[in-house]
Short mmCIF file of C-alpha atoms in Angstrom, two decimals:
data_model
loop_
_atom_site.label_atom_id
_atom_site.label_comp_id
_atom_site.label_asym_id
_atom_site.label_seq_id
_atom_site.Cartn_x
_atom_site.Cartn_y
_atom_site.Cartn_z
CA VAL A 1 -16.04 -111.00 -199.20
CA ILE A 2 -13.29 -113.64 -198.58
CA GLY A 3 -13.78 -115.32 -195.17
CA VAL A 4 -13.35 -118.48 -192.48
CA VAL A 5 -16.14 -119.40 -190.95
CA ILE A 6 -16.15 -119.80 -187.71
CA GLY A 7 -19.62 -120.65 -186.85
CA LYS A 8 -22.80 -122.00 -188.17
CA THR A 9 -26.01 -123.21 -187.03
CA ASP A 10 -28.31 -126.33 -188.70
CA VAL A 11 -31.11 -125.54 -191.35
CA ARG A 12 -34.19 -124.72 -190.36
CA SER A 13 -37.55 -123.88 -191.93
CA PHE A 14 -40.28 -121.29 -191.47
CA PRO A 15 -44.14 -120.71 -193.25
CA ASP A 16 -43.71 -118.99 -195.61
CA ARG A 17 -45.68 -115.68 -195.18
CA LYS A 18 -46.01 -115.18 -199.43
CA ASN A 19 -46.95 -118.59 -200.75
CA ILE A 20 -49.37 -119.90 -197.68
CA GLY A 21 -49.04 -124.37 -197.00
CA SER A 22 -45.25 -123.84 -198.12
CA GLU A 23 -41.91 -123.30 -196.44
CA ARG A 24 -38.71 -121.47 -196.38
CA TYR A 25 -34.88 -122.46 -195.20
CA THR A 26 -32.65 -120.57 -193.81
CA PHE A 27 -29.30 -121.29 -191.85
CA ASN A 28 -26.96 -118.80 -190.29
CA PHE A 29 -22.95 -118.80 -190.24
CA THR A 30 -20.24 -116.20 -189.35
CA ILE A 31 -17.25 -115.54 -191.32
CA ARG A 32 -14.49 -113.60 -190.40
CA ASP A 33 -11.86 -112.10 -192.76
CA SER A 34 -9.21 -109.99 -190.07
CA PRO A 35 -8.50 -110.09 -186.03
CA THR A 36 -11.46 -106.74 -185.56
CA TYR A 37 -14.31 -108.01 -188.41
CA PHE A 38 -16.78 -110.90 -188.50
CA ILE A 39 -20.36 -110.43 -190.33
CA ASN A 40 -23.47 -113.31 -190.05
CA VAL A 41 -24.12 -114.47 -193.10
CA ASN A 42 -28.09 -115.41 -193.71
CA PRO A 43 -28.74 -117.51 -196.57
CA TRP A 44 -32.63 -117.60 -197.46
CA GLY A 45 -34.16 -119.90 -200.26
CA ARG A 46 -35.47 -123.40 -201.39
CA GLU A 47 -35.15 -126.57 -199.34
CA GLU A 48 -32.95 -128.42 -201.87
CA TYR A 49 -30.86 -124.62 -202.17
CA ILE A 50 -30.33 -123.81 -198.50
CA ARG A 51 -29.52 -128.02 -197.42
CA SER A 52 -26.90 -128.24 -200.49
CA LEU A 53 -25.71 -124.49 -199.69
CA SER A 54 -25.53 -125.91 -196.14
CA GLU A 55 -23.60 -129.44 -196.43
CA SER A 56 -20.87 -127.98 -199.10
CA PHE A 57 -18.90 -126.04 -196.41
CA ARG A 58 -18.01 -126.49 -192.42
CA VAL A 59 -16.75 -124.55 -189.88
CA GLY A 60 -12.89 -123.83 -190.58
CA ASP A 61 -13.49 -123.51 -194.69
CA CYS A 62 -12.90 -120.20 -196.63
CA VAL A 63 -15.62 -118.76 -198.59
CA THR A 64 -15.96 -116.68 -201.06
CA ILE A 65 -19.11 -114.66 -201.01
CA GLU A 66 -20.39 -113.15 -204.16
CA ASN A 67 -23.60 -110.46 -204.73
CA PRO A 68 -24.85 -110.42 -201.04
CA LEU A 69 -27.28 -108.18 -200.04
CA ILE A 70 -26.25 -105.98 -197.24
CA GLN A 71 -28.59 -105.12 -194.63
CA SER A 72 -29.28 -103.38 -191.83
CA LYS A 73 -29.34 -105.94 -188.46
CA GLU A 74 -31.85 -105.51 -185.60
CA ALA A 75 -29.42 -105.56 -182.87
CA GLU A 76 -32.29 -106.51 -180.11
CA ARG A 77 -33.88 -109.59 -182.01
CA GLU A 78 -30.74 -110.94 -184.21
CA GLU A 79 -28.39 -110.59 -181.62
CA LYS A 80 -30.51 -113.14 -179.28
CA PHE A 81 -29.72 -116.24 -182.05
CA ASN A 82 -26.53 -115.18 -183.60
CA PRO A 83 -23.29 -114.20 -182.50
CA VAL A 84 -22.66 -110.33 -181.35
CA THR A 85 -20.40 -108.66 -184.31
CA PRO A 86 -18.57 -105.51 -184.80
CA SER A 87 -20.92 -104.71 -187.85
CA CYS A 88 -24.29 -102.95 -188.23
CA TYR A 89 -24.60 -104.89 -190.86
CA LYS A 90 -25.71 -108.58 -192.21
CA LEU A 91 -25.59 -110.56 -195.89
CA LEU A 92 -28.33 -112.00 -196.93
CA LEU A 93 -27.87 -114.58 -199.40
CA SER A 94 -30.53 -115.55 -201.89
CA GLU A 95 -30.50 -118.64 -204.66
CA ASN A 96 -30.95 -116.39 -207.38
CA HIS A 97 -28.67 -113.93 -206.76
CA SER A 98 -25.71 -115.03 -204.45
CA VAL A 99 -22.87 -117.18 -205.18
CA VAL A 100 -20.87 -119.04 -202.27
CA LYS A 101 -17.42 -120.75 -203.49
CA THR A 102 -15.26 -122.69 -200.97
CA SER A 103 -11.95 -123.33 -200.73
CA SER A 104 -9.04 -124.66 -198.97
CA CYS A 105 -7.43 -121.43 -196.19
CA TYR A 106 -4.16 -122.91 -197.69
CA GLU A 107 -5.35 -122.13 -200.96
CA THR A 108 -6.92 -118.80 -200.59
CA ASP A 109 -5.01 -117.68 -197.30
CA THR A 110 -3.25 -118.95 -194.56
CA LYS A 111 -3.72 -116.18 -192.26
CA LEU A 112 -7.37 -117.04 -192.39
CA LEU A 113 -6.00 -119.82 -190.81
CA SER A 114 -5.14 -118.38 -187.51
CA LEU A 115 -8.38 -116.57 -187.24
CA LEU A 116 -10.60 -119.43 -186.34
CA HIS A 117 -8.71 -119.30 -182.82
CA LEU A 118 -9.31 -115.91 -181.98
CA PRO A 119 -12.33 -115.04 -179.59
CA VAL A 120 -14.92 -112.92 -180.86
CA LYS A 121 -15.78 -110.98 -177.72
CA ASP A 122 -13.08 -108.32 -175.77
CA PRO A 123 -10.92 -110.32 -173.43
CA GLN A 124 -12.13 -107.93 -170.67
CA ASP A 125 -15.56 -109.03 -170.80
CA TYR A 126 -14.84 -112.59 -169.71
CA TYR A 127 -15.39 -114.63 -166.33
CA SER A 128 -13.08 -117.84 -165.20
CA LEU A 129 -15.08 -120.21 -163.81
CA GLY A 130 -12.97 -119.91 -161.06
CA ASP A 131 -15.19 -116.19 -160.61
CA ILE A 132 -18.12 -117.85 -161.03
CA ILE A 133 -18.01 -120.08 -158.43
CA ALA A 134 -16.34 -117.50 -155.84
CA ASN A 135 -19.01 -114.78 -156.83
CA GLY A 136 -22.18 -117.13 -158.01
CA GLN A 137 -24.58 -115.99 -155.10
CA SER A 138 -24.15 -111.97 -156.82
CA LEU A 139 -24.07 -113.10 -160.61
CA ASP A 140 -27.40 -114.53 -160.13
CA GLY A 141 -29.56 -113.75 -163.17
CA ARG A 142 -26.68 -112.05 -164.97
CA ILE A 143 -25.68 -112.93 -168.55
CA LEU A 144 -21.79 -114.03 -168.64
CA ASN A 145 -19.49 -114.51 -171.21
CA VAL A 146 -17.25 -118.11 -170.30
CA LEU A 147 -14.03 -118.38 -172.15
CA ALA A 148 -13.52 -121.68 -171.77
CA ALA A 149 -11.38 -124.68 -173.08
CA VAL A 150 -12.71 -128.67 -173.61
CA MET A 151 -10.31 -131.00 -172.70
CA SER A 152 -11.91 -134.07 -173.08
CA VAL A 153 -15.07 -135.19 -174.96
CA SER A 154 -15.97 -139.03 -174.00
#
């Protein structure tokens, strides 16, 4: 699978259920290879492997993923913590079987670069800030999608 990284989380650890007293590490990232399709990727493994992999690329880089495990996602649980994707699958990466190679999008395919700027939600499924201000009371308690741009950071 070749795609551009459109989102990425920090590395985190969990107690290893199989080896009591040790930890397993993970992070998540989302790759996109077309305007319509993108998928979440979950690498798991030892701390050294996961930290090294996480530091090897950033949002906007192109990656080639070899030999991932394809797994059905549990929509209820997974979409609380990861971007909602159009696929009913996710990719799992393991230290022993999977390979992630990074390259410049210019080297791989300049079309992938344009995918960075496309929203991942249906354009009809957003509220503007003006709508939220005007209808704030009736929207109370609802989960909303907001499309906004950062004008400045200081």
